[in-house]
Amino acid sequence: MKEFNVLLNQQVFTDPPIAEEAMVTVLDDWVNFYVNYYRQQVVGEEPEQDRAVQELRQQLRTLCAPFLDKYKAFLKSL
């Protein structure tokens, strides 16, 4: 979680900006990348693994929400 939050915090909004929909795609790709990486490290029975991966996915998406809000505000300021 900490690494993902660092990734979000170090993003610099570029000019020209990308569309909001494209940023959502980027964020989804990052979430999928992290989930796929950490899925290999999850131990336990399959239902427990699935639950842990779903929790991770939800936590990462929760971290994305404030970043996306900040990006939307950036786009509106242009």
Short mmCIF file of N, CA and C in Angstrom, two decimals:
data_model
loop_
_atom_site.label_atom_id
_atom_site.label_comp_id
_atom_site.label_asym_id
_atom_site.label_seq_id
_atom_site.Cartn_x
_atom_site.Cartn_y
_atom_site.Cartn_z
N MET A 1 0.82 -1.19 0.00
CA MET A 1 0.00 0.00 0.00
C MET A 1 0.87 1.26 0.00
N LYS A 2 1.88 1.23 0.81
CA LYS A 2 2.75 2.40 0.93
C LYS A 2 3.39 2.73 -0.42
N GLU A 3 3.88 1.69 -1.12
CA GLU A 3 4.53 1.91 -2.41
C GLU A 3 3.54 2.48 -3.43
N PHE A 4 2.32 1.97 -3.41
CA PHE A 4 1.31 2.44 -4.34
C PHE A 4 0.97 3.90 -4.07
N ASN A 5 0.85 4.24 -2.81
CA ASN A 5 0.57 5.62 -2.44
C ASN A 5 1.71 6.55 -2.87
N VAL A 6 2.94 6.08 -2.73
CA VAL A 6 4.11 6.86 -3.18
C VAL A 6 4.03 7.08 -4.69
N LEU A 7 3.67 6.02 -5.42
CA LEU A 7 3.52 6.13 -6.87
C LEU A 7 2.51 7.21 -7.23
N LEU A 8 1.37 7.21 -6.57
CA LEU A 8 0.35 8.22 -6.84
C LEU A 8 0.85 9.63 -6.50
N ASN A 9 1.52 9.75 -5.38
CA ASN A 9 1.97 11.07 -4.92
C ASN A 9 3.07 11.68 -5.77
N GLN A 10 3.81 10.86 -6.49
CA GLN A 10 4.90 11.41 -7.28
C GLN A 10 4.49 11.73 -8.72
N GLN A 11 3.22 11.58 -9.04
CA GLN A 11 2.76 11.89 -10.39
C GLN A 11 2.71 13.40 -10.60
N VAL A 12 3.18 13.80 -11.76
CA VAL A 12 3.16 15.21 -12.16
C VAL A 12 2.22 15.30 -13.34
N PHE A 13 1.28 16.20 -13.27
CA PHE A 13 0.32 16.36 -14.35
C PHE A 13 1.00 17.08 -15.51
N THR A 14 0.88 16.51 -16.68
CA THR A 14 1.61 17.01 -17.84
C THR A 14 0.76 17.92 -18.71
N ASP A 15 1.45 18.62 -19.56
CA ASP A 15 0.79 19.45 -20.55
C ASP A 15 1.28 18.98 -21.90
N PRO A 16 0.48 18.49 -22.78
CA PRO A 16 -0.98 18.47 -22.68
C PRO A 16 -1.45 17.33 -21.77
N PRO A 17 -2.53 17.56 -21.08
CA PRO A 17 -3.06 16.55 -20.17
C PRO A 17 -3.74 15.41 -20.94
N ILE A 18 -3.86 14.29 -20.29
CA ILE A 18 -4.63 13.19 -20.89
C ILE A 18 -6.07 13.32 -20.39
N ALA A 19 -6.98 12.74 -21.13
CA ALA A 19 -8.40 12.80 -20.77
C ALA A 19 -8.64 12.06 -19.46
N GLU A 20 -9.69 12.45 -18.77
CA GLU A 20 -10.05 11.80 -17.50
C GLU A 20 -10.22 10.30 -17.69
N GLU A 21 -10.88 9.90 -18.77
CA GLU A 21 -11.11 8.48 -19.03
C GLU A 21 -9.79 7.73 -19.20
N ALA A 22 -8.82 8.38 -19.83
CA ALA A 22 -7.51 7.77 -20.00
C ALA A 22 -6.80 7.62 -18.66
N MET A 23 -6.97 8.62 -17.78
CA MET A 23 -6.36 8.53 -16.45
C MET A 23 -7.00 7.38 -15.66
N VAL A 24 -8.30 7.20 -15.80
CA VAL A 24 -8.96 6.07 -15.13
C VAL A 24 -8.37 4.76 -15.62
N THR A 25 -8.11 4.67 -16.92
CA THR A 25 -7.49 3.47 -17.49
C THR A 25 -6.09 3.26 -16.92
N VAL A 26 -5.33 4.32 -16.82
CA VAL A 26 -3.97 4.23 -16.24
C VAL A 26 -4.06 3.72 -14.81
N LEU A 27 -4.96 4.29 -14.02
CA LEU A 27 -5.11 3.86 -12.63
C LEU A 27 -5.53 2.40 -12.54
N ASP A 28 -6.46 1.99 -13.39
CA ASP A 28 -6.88 0.57 -13.42
C ASP A 28 -5.70 -0.33 -13.76
N ASP A 29 -4.88 0.11 -14.71
CA ASP A 29 -3.69 -0.68 -15.08
C ASP A 29 -2.73 -0.81 -13.90
N TRP A 30 -2.52 0.30 -13.18
CA TRP A 30 -1.64 0.25 -12.01
C TRP A 30 -2.19 -0.70 -10.95
N VAL A 31 -3.48 -0.61 -10.70
CA VAL A 31 -4.11 -1.50 -9.71
C VAL A 31 -3.92 -2.95 -10.14
N ASN A 32 -4.19 -3.24 -11.40
CA ASN A 32 -4.03 -4.61 -11.90
C ASN A 32 -2.58 -5.09 -11.80
N PHE A 33 -1.64 -4.21 -12.09
CA PHE A 33 -0.23 -4.55 -11.98
C PHE A 33 0.12 -4.95 -10.54
N TYR A 34 -0.28 -4.12 -9.59
CA TYR A 34 0.01 -4.41 -8.18
C TYR A 34 -0.69 -5.68 -7.71
N VAL A 35 -1.94 -5.85 -8.10
CA VAL A 35 -2.69 -7.05 -7.69
C VAL A 35 -2.03 -8.29 -8.26
N ASN A 36 -1.68 -8.26 -9.53
CA ASN A 36 -1.04 -9.43 -10.14
C ASN A 36 0.31 -9.74 -9.51
N TYR A 37 1.05 -8.71 -9.16
CA TYR A 37 2.34 -8.92 -8.51
C TYR A 37 2.16 -9.56 -7.13
N TYR A 38 1.27 -8.99 -6.33
CA TYR A 38 1.11 -9.48 -4.96
C TYR A 38 0.29 -10.76 -4.87
N ARG A 39 -0.48 -11.08 -5.90
CA ARG A 39 -1.25 -12.33 -5.91
C ARG A 39 -0.32 -13.53 -5.78
N GLN A 40 0.85 -13.44 -6.37
CA GLN A 40 1.82 -14.54 -6.32
C GLN A 40 2.36 -14.77 -4.91
N GLN A 41 2.23 -13.79 -4.05
CA GLN A 41 2.78 -13.89 -2.71
C GLN A 41 1.73 -14.25 -1.65
N VAL A 42 0.47 -14.35 -2.08
CA VAL A 42 -0.61 -14.66 -1.14
C VAL A 42 -0.62 -16.16 -0.88
N VAL A 43 -0.70 -16.52 0.41
CA VAL A 43 -0.73 -17.93 0.79
C VAL A 43 -2.08 -18.26 1.42
N GLY A 44 -2.35 -19.55 1.54
CA GLY A 44 -3.59 -19.98 2.16
C GLY A 44 -4.46 -20.72 1.16
N GLU A 45 -5.64 -21.11 1.61
CA GLU A 45 -6.59 -21.79 0.75
C GLU A 45 -7.09 -20.83 -0.32
N GLU A 46 -7.58 -21.38 -1.41
CA GLU A 46 -8.01 -20.54 -2.53
C GLU A 46 -9.07 -19.50 -2.14
N PRO A 47 -10.08 -19.85 -1.36
CA PRO A 47 -11.04 -18.81 -0.97
C PRO A 47 -10.40 -17.68 -0.16
N GLU A 48 -9.44 -18.02 0.69
CA GLU A 48 -8.73 -17.00 1.46
C GLU A 48 -7.89 -16.13 0.54
N GLN A 49 -7.23 -16.74 -0.43
CA GLN A 49 -6.42 -15.98 -1.39
C GLN A 49 -7.30 -15.02 -2.19
N ASP A 50 -8.44 -15.53 -2.66
CA ASP A 50 -9.34 -14.69 -3.44
C ASP A 50 -9.84 -13.50 -2.61
N ARG A 51 -10.16 -13.75 -1.36
CA ARG A 51 -10.63 -12.69 -0.47
C ARG A 51 -9.53 -11.64 -0.24
N ALA A 52 -8.30 -12.12 -0.03
CA ALA A 52 -7.17 -11.22 0.19
C ALA A 52 -6.90 -10.36 -1.04
N VAL A 53 -6.99 -10.97 -2.21
CA VAL A 53 -6.75 -10.23 -3.45
C VAL A 53 -7.86 -9.20 -3.66
N GLN A 54 -9.10 -9.55 -3.37
CA GLN A 54 -10.21 -8.61 -3.51
C GLN A 54 -10.05 -7.43 -2.54
N GLU A 55 -9.62 -7.73 -1.32
CA GLU A 55 -9.37 -6.67 -0.34
C GLU A 55 -8.28 -5.73 -0.83
N LEU A 56 -7.21 -6.31 -1.35
CA LEU A 56 -6.11 -5.50 -1.88
C LEU A 56 -6.60 -4.61 -3.01
N ARG A 57 -7.35 -5.20 -3.93
CA ARG A 57 -7.88 -4.43 -5.06
C ARG A 57 -8.74 -3.25 -4.57
N GLN A 58 -9.59 -3.52 -3.58
CA GLN A 58 -10.46 -2.47 -3.05
C GLN A 58 -9.65 -1.38 -2.35
N GLN A 59 -8.64 -1.77 -1.60
CA GLN A 59 -7.81 -0.78 -0.91
C GLN A 59 -7.05 0.09 -1.91
N LEU A 60 -6.56 -0.52 -2.97
CA LEU A 60 -5.84 0.26 -3.99
C LEU A 60 -6.78 1.22 -4.70
N ARG A 61 -7.97 0.77 -5.00
CA ARG A 61 -8.95 1.67 -5.64
C ARG A 61 -9.33 2.81 -4.71
N THR A 62 -9.40 2.51 -3.42
CA THR A 62 -9.69 3.57 -2.44
C THR A 62 -8.58 4.61 -2.45
N LEU A 63 -7.33 4.16 -2.58
CA LEU A 63 -6.21 5.10 -2.67
C LEU A 63 -6.26 5.92 -3.96
N CYS A 64 -6.81 5.35 -5.01
CA CYS A 64 -6.89 6.04 -6.30
C CYS A 64 -7.91 7.18 -6.29
N ALA A 65 -8.95 7.05 -5.49
CA ALA A 65 -10.05 8.03 -5.53
C ALA A 65 -9.58 9.47 -5.28
N PRO A 66 -8.81 9.76 -4.22
CA PRO A 66 -8.37 11.14 -4.02
C PRO A 66 -7.46 11.64 -5.15
N PHE A 67 -6.65 10.74 -5.68
CA PHE A 67 -5.78 11.12 -6.79
C PHE A 67 -6.62 11.50 -8.01
N LEU A 68 -7.64 10.71 -8.30
CA LEU A 68 -8.49 11.00 -9.44
C LEU A 68 -9.26 12.31 -9.23
N ASP A 69 -9.69 12.55 -8.01
CA ASP A 69 -10.36 13.82 -7.71
C ASP A 69 -9.42 15.00 -7.97
N LYS A 70 -8.16 14.84 -7.55
CA LYS A 70 -7.17 15.89 -7.76
C LYS A 70 -6.92 16.10 -9.25
N TYR A 71 -6.92 15.01 -10.00
CA TYR A 71 -6.70 15.11 -11.45
C TYR A 71 -7.90 15.80 -12.13
N LYS A 72 -9.10 15.46 -11.70
CA LYS A 72 -10.29 16.12 -12.24
C LYS A 72 -10.24 17.63 -11.97
N ALA A 73 -9.81 18.00 -10.78
CA ALA A 73 -9.70 19.43 -10.44
C ALA A 73 -8.65 20.10 -11.33
N PHE A 74 -7.57 19.38 -11.58
CA PHE A 74 -6.52 19.90 -12.47
C PHE A 74 -7.10 20.14 -13.86
N LEU A 75 -7.86 19.19 -14.38
CA LEU A 75 -8.44 19.35 -15.71
C LEU A 75 -9.40 20.53 -15.77
N LYS A 76 -10.17 20.72 -14.71
CA LYS A 76 -11.13 21.83 -14.67
C LYS A 76 -10.44 23.17 -14.60
N SER A 77 -9.22 23.18 -14.06
CA SER A 77 -8.50 24.45 -13.92
C SER A 77 -7.87 24.92 -15.22
N LEU A 78 -7.88 24.07 -16.20
CA LEU A 78 -7.23 24.43 -17.48
C LEU A 78 -8.12 25.34 -18.31
#
